[in-house]
Amino acid sequence: MENTPEFDQGLDMRIASRLKGLRQERGWSLDELAGRAGVSRATLSRLENAEVSPTASVLGRLCAAYGLTMSRLMLMVEDDFAPLVPESAQPVWVDASAGFRRRSVSPPAAALAGEVLACELDAGARIEYPQPPRPNLEHHLLMLEGALHITVDGRRHALRPGDCLRYQLAGASLFETPPDSGARYLLFIV
């Protein structure tokens, strides 16, 4: 997967600060958040202190606990809404441990209903989200390159270039690539 802009190294610091702020706004202790999100207290502390970078799976769990989409969380730490977002200005977030790259092509905004993400998964990648950040979140996933298997509400779908998977996310989801192929896709969230 080529031509990926460098990710914003300060983004991890802003994510850490925002995660701590969200927890404090709700008056939750680290132990309470750990119970709600299914993430250890030690991991939460290290995330909030920017000692480690969050993985996609952990961010997914935290977003579910807060009732936010991951993109809404990223909006809270990324630049303000602009009508035109040149590719060079589109924020990139990388989870190297999962082999996942996410570019916010059309970031969320309060005045707009949808957003678009350009995503890449390395060969042999596996990312599991135990619950949606918001029930019945609408996704439209358009495959561009490679192969991707997505399990939504217990049903597995095999996607190839040109395929579009549309679904309302009500339960767990799983994104997997085969060992010999990565995937590049656009995700439209409404």
Coordinates of C-alpha atoms in Angstrom, one line a residue:
M1 CA 0.0 0.0 0.0
E2 CA 1.7 3.1 -1.2
N3 CA 1.6 6.9 -1.0
T4 CA 0.5 7.1 2.6
P5 CA 1.2 10.5 4.1
E6 CA 3.2 10.5 7.3
F7 CA 1.0 10.3 10.4
D8 CA 0.8 13.2 12.8
Q9 CA 3.1 12.3 15.7
G10 CA 1.4 14.8 17.9
L11 CA -1.9 13.1 17.4
D12 CA -1.2 10.4 20.0
M13 CA -0.6 13.2 22.6
R14 CA -3.9 14.9 21.6
I15 CA -5.7 11.5 21.8
A16 CA -4.3 10.9 25.2
S17 CA -5.5 14.3 26.5
R18 CA -8.9 13.9 25.0
L19 CA -9.4 10.4 26.4
K20 CA -8.5 11.6 29.9
G21 CA -10.8 14.6 29.4
L22 CA -13.7 12.4 28.4
R23 CA -13.3 10.2 31.4
Q24 CA -13.0 13.2 33.8
E25 CA -16.1 14.9 32.2
R26 CA -18.2 11.8 33.2
G27 CA -16.7 11.6 36.6
W28 CA -15.5 8.1 36.0
S29 CA -12.5 6.6 37.8
L30 CA -10.0 4.5 35.8
D31 CA -11.5 1.4 37.4
E32 CA -15.0 2.4 36.3
L33 CA -13.9 3.0 32.7
A34 CA -11.9 -0.3 32.7
G35 CA -15.1 -2.1 33.6
R36 CA -17.2 -0.3 31.0
A37 CA -14.7 -0.7 28.2
G38 CA -13.1 -4.1 29.0
V39 CA -9.6 -2.5 29.0
S40 CA -7.3 -2.9 31.9
R41 CA -6.8 0.0 34.3
A42 CA -3.0 -0.1 33.7
T43 CA -3.5 0.2 29.9
L44 CA -5.9 3.1 30.4
S45 CA -3.4 4.9 32.6
R46 CA -0.6 4.4 30.1
L47 CA -2.9 5.6 27.2
E48 CA -4.0 8.8 29.1
N49 CA -0.4 9.6 29.9
A50 CA 0.6 9.0 26.2
E51 CA 3.1 6.3 27.3
V52 CA 1.7 4.0 24.6
S53 CA -0.2 4.5 21.3
P54 CA -3.8 3.2 21.3
T55 CA -4.6 0.3 19.1
A56 CA -7.7 0.3 16.8
S57 CA -9.3 -2.3 19.0
V58 CA -8.7 -0.4 22.3
L59 CA -10.0 2.8 20.7
G60 CA -13.0 1.0 19.5
R61 CA -13.8 -0.3 23.0
L62 CA -13.3 3.2 24.5
C63 CA -15.5 4.8 21.9
A64 CA -18.2 2.3 22.7
A65 CA -17.9 3.1 26.4
Y66 CA -18.3 6.8 25.6
G67 CA -21.0 6.3 23.0
L68 CA -18.8 7.9 20.2
T69 CA -17.7 6.8 16.8
M70 CA -13.9 6.6 16.4
S71 CA -14.2 9.3 13.8
R72 CA -16.0 11.6 16.3
L73 CA -13.2 11.0 18.8
M74 CA -10.7 11.8 16.1
L75 CA -12.6 15.0 15.2
M76 CA -12.2 16.1 18.8
V77 CA -8.4 15.9 18.4
E78 CA -8.0 16.8 14.8
D79 CA -8.3 20.1 13.0
D80 CA -11.6 22.0 12.7
F81 CA -14.0 21.5 9.8
A82 CA -13.0 22.9 6.4
P83 CA -15.1 22.5 3.2
L84 CA -12.0 21.5 1.1
V85 CA -9.6 19.0 2.6
P86 CA -6.5 18.5 0.4
E87 CA -5.0 15.0 0.6
S88 CA -1.9 16.5 2.2
A89 CA -4.0 17.9 5.0
Q90 CA -6.1 14.7 5.7
P91 CA -5.1 13.4 9.1
V92 CA -3.6 9.9 9.2
W93 CA -3.7 7.6 12.2
V94 CA -1.6 4.4 12.3
D95 CA -1.9 1.3 14.4
A96 CA 1.3 -0.4 13.4
S97 CA 0.7 -3.3 15.8
A98 CA -2.5 -4.2 13.9
G99 CA -1.2 -3.2 10.4
F100 CA -3.9 -0.6 10.1
R101 CA -3.8 2.9 8.6
R102 CA -6.8 5.3 8.6
R103 CA -6.9 8.6 6.6
S104 CA -9.8 10.9 7.4
V105 CA -10.7 11.9 3.8
S106 CA -13.9 13.7 4.8
P107 CA -13.7 14.3 8.6
P108 CA -17.0 14.4 10.6
A109 CA -18.6 17.7 11.2
A110 CA -21.6 18.7 13.3
A111 CA -23.3 20.2 10.2
L112 CA -22.7 17.0 8.0
A113 CA -24.3 13.6 8.4
G114 CA -21.6 11.5 6.9
E115 CA -17.8 11.1 6.8
V116 CA -15.4 9.1 4.6
L117 CA -12.3 7.2 5.7
A118 CA -9.6 5.7 3.4
C119 CA -8.3 2.6 5.2
E120 CA -5.5 0.1 4.6
L121 CA -4.9 -3.2 6.3
D122 CA -1.7 -5.2 5.9
A123 CA -1.8 -8.9 4.9
G124 CA -2.7 -11.1 7.8
A125 CA -4.3 -8.3 9.8
R126 CA -7.2 -8.9 12.3
I127 CA -9.1 -6.2 14.1
E128 CA -12.0 -7.0 16.3
Y129 CA -14.6 -4.5 17.7
P130 CA -16.7 -6.1 20.4
Q131 CA -19.5 -3.6 20.1
P132 CA -20.4 -0.6 18.0
P133 CA -19.7 2.9 19.3
R134 CA -23.3 3.7 18.6
P135 CA -26.1 1.2 17.9
N136 CA -27.2 1.0 14.2
L137 CA -24.4 3.0 12.9
E138 CA -24.6 2.9 9.1
H139 CA -21.5 1.8 7.1
H140 CA -20.9 1.6 3.4
L141 CA -17.6 -0.1 2.7
L142 CA -16.2 0.1 -0.9
M143 CA -13.3 -2.3 -1.6
L144 CA -10.5 -0.7 -3.8
E145 CA -7.7 -3.3 -3.7
G146 CA -6.9 -6.7 -2.1
A147 CA -9.1 -9.0 -0.1
L148 CA -11.1 -8.4 3.1
H149 CA -13.3 -10.6 5.2
I150 CA -15.7 -8.8 7.5
T151 CA -17.9 -10.4 10.0
V152 CA -20.9 -8.3 11.1
D153 CA -23.5 -9.6 13.5
G154 CA -22.2 -13.1 13.1
R155 CA -22.3 -13.1 9.3
R156 CA -19.1 -13.3 7.3
H157 CA -18.6 -11.4 4.1
A158 CA -15.7 -11.9 1.6
L159 CA -15.0 -8.7 -0.3
R160 CA -13.0 -8.2 -3.5
P161 CA -12.2 -5.0 -5.5
G162 CA -15.3 -3.2 -6.6
D163 CA -17.6 -4.9 -3.9
C164 CA -19.6 -2.7 -1.6
L165 CA -20.8 -4.0 1.8
R166 CA -23.6 -1.9 3.4
Y167 CA -24.7 -2.6 7.0
Q168 CA -26.0 -1.1 10.2
L169 CA -23.7 -2.0 12.9
A170 CA -25.6 -3.4 15.9
G171 CA -23.1 -5.9 17.5
A172 CA -19.5 -7.1 17.2
S173 CA -17.6 -6.8 14.0
L174 CA -14.3 -8.3 12.8
F175 CA -12.0 -7.2 9.9
E176 CA -9.5 -9.8 8.6
T177 CA -7.2 -10.0 5.6
P178 CA -5.8 -13.2 4.3
P179 CA -2.1 -13.9 4.9
D180 CA -1.2 -13.2 1.3
S181 CA -3.2 -10.0 0.7
G182 CA -3.8 -6.7 2.3
A183 CA -6.8 -4.5 1.7
R184 CA -7.4 -0.9 0.7
Y185 CA -11.0 0.4 1.0
L186 CA -13.2 3.4 1.6
L187 CA -15.5 3.5 4.5
F188 CA -18.5 5.8 4.4
I189 CA -20.1 6.4 7.8
V190 CA -23.6 7.9 8.0

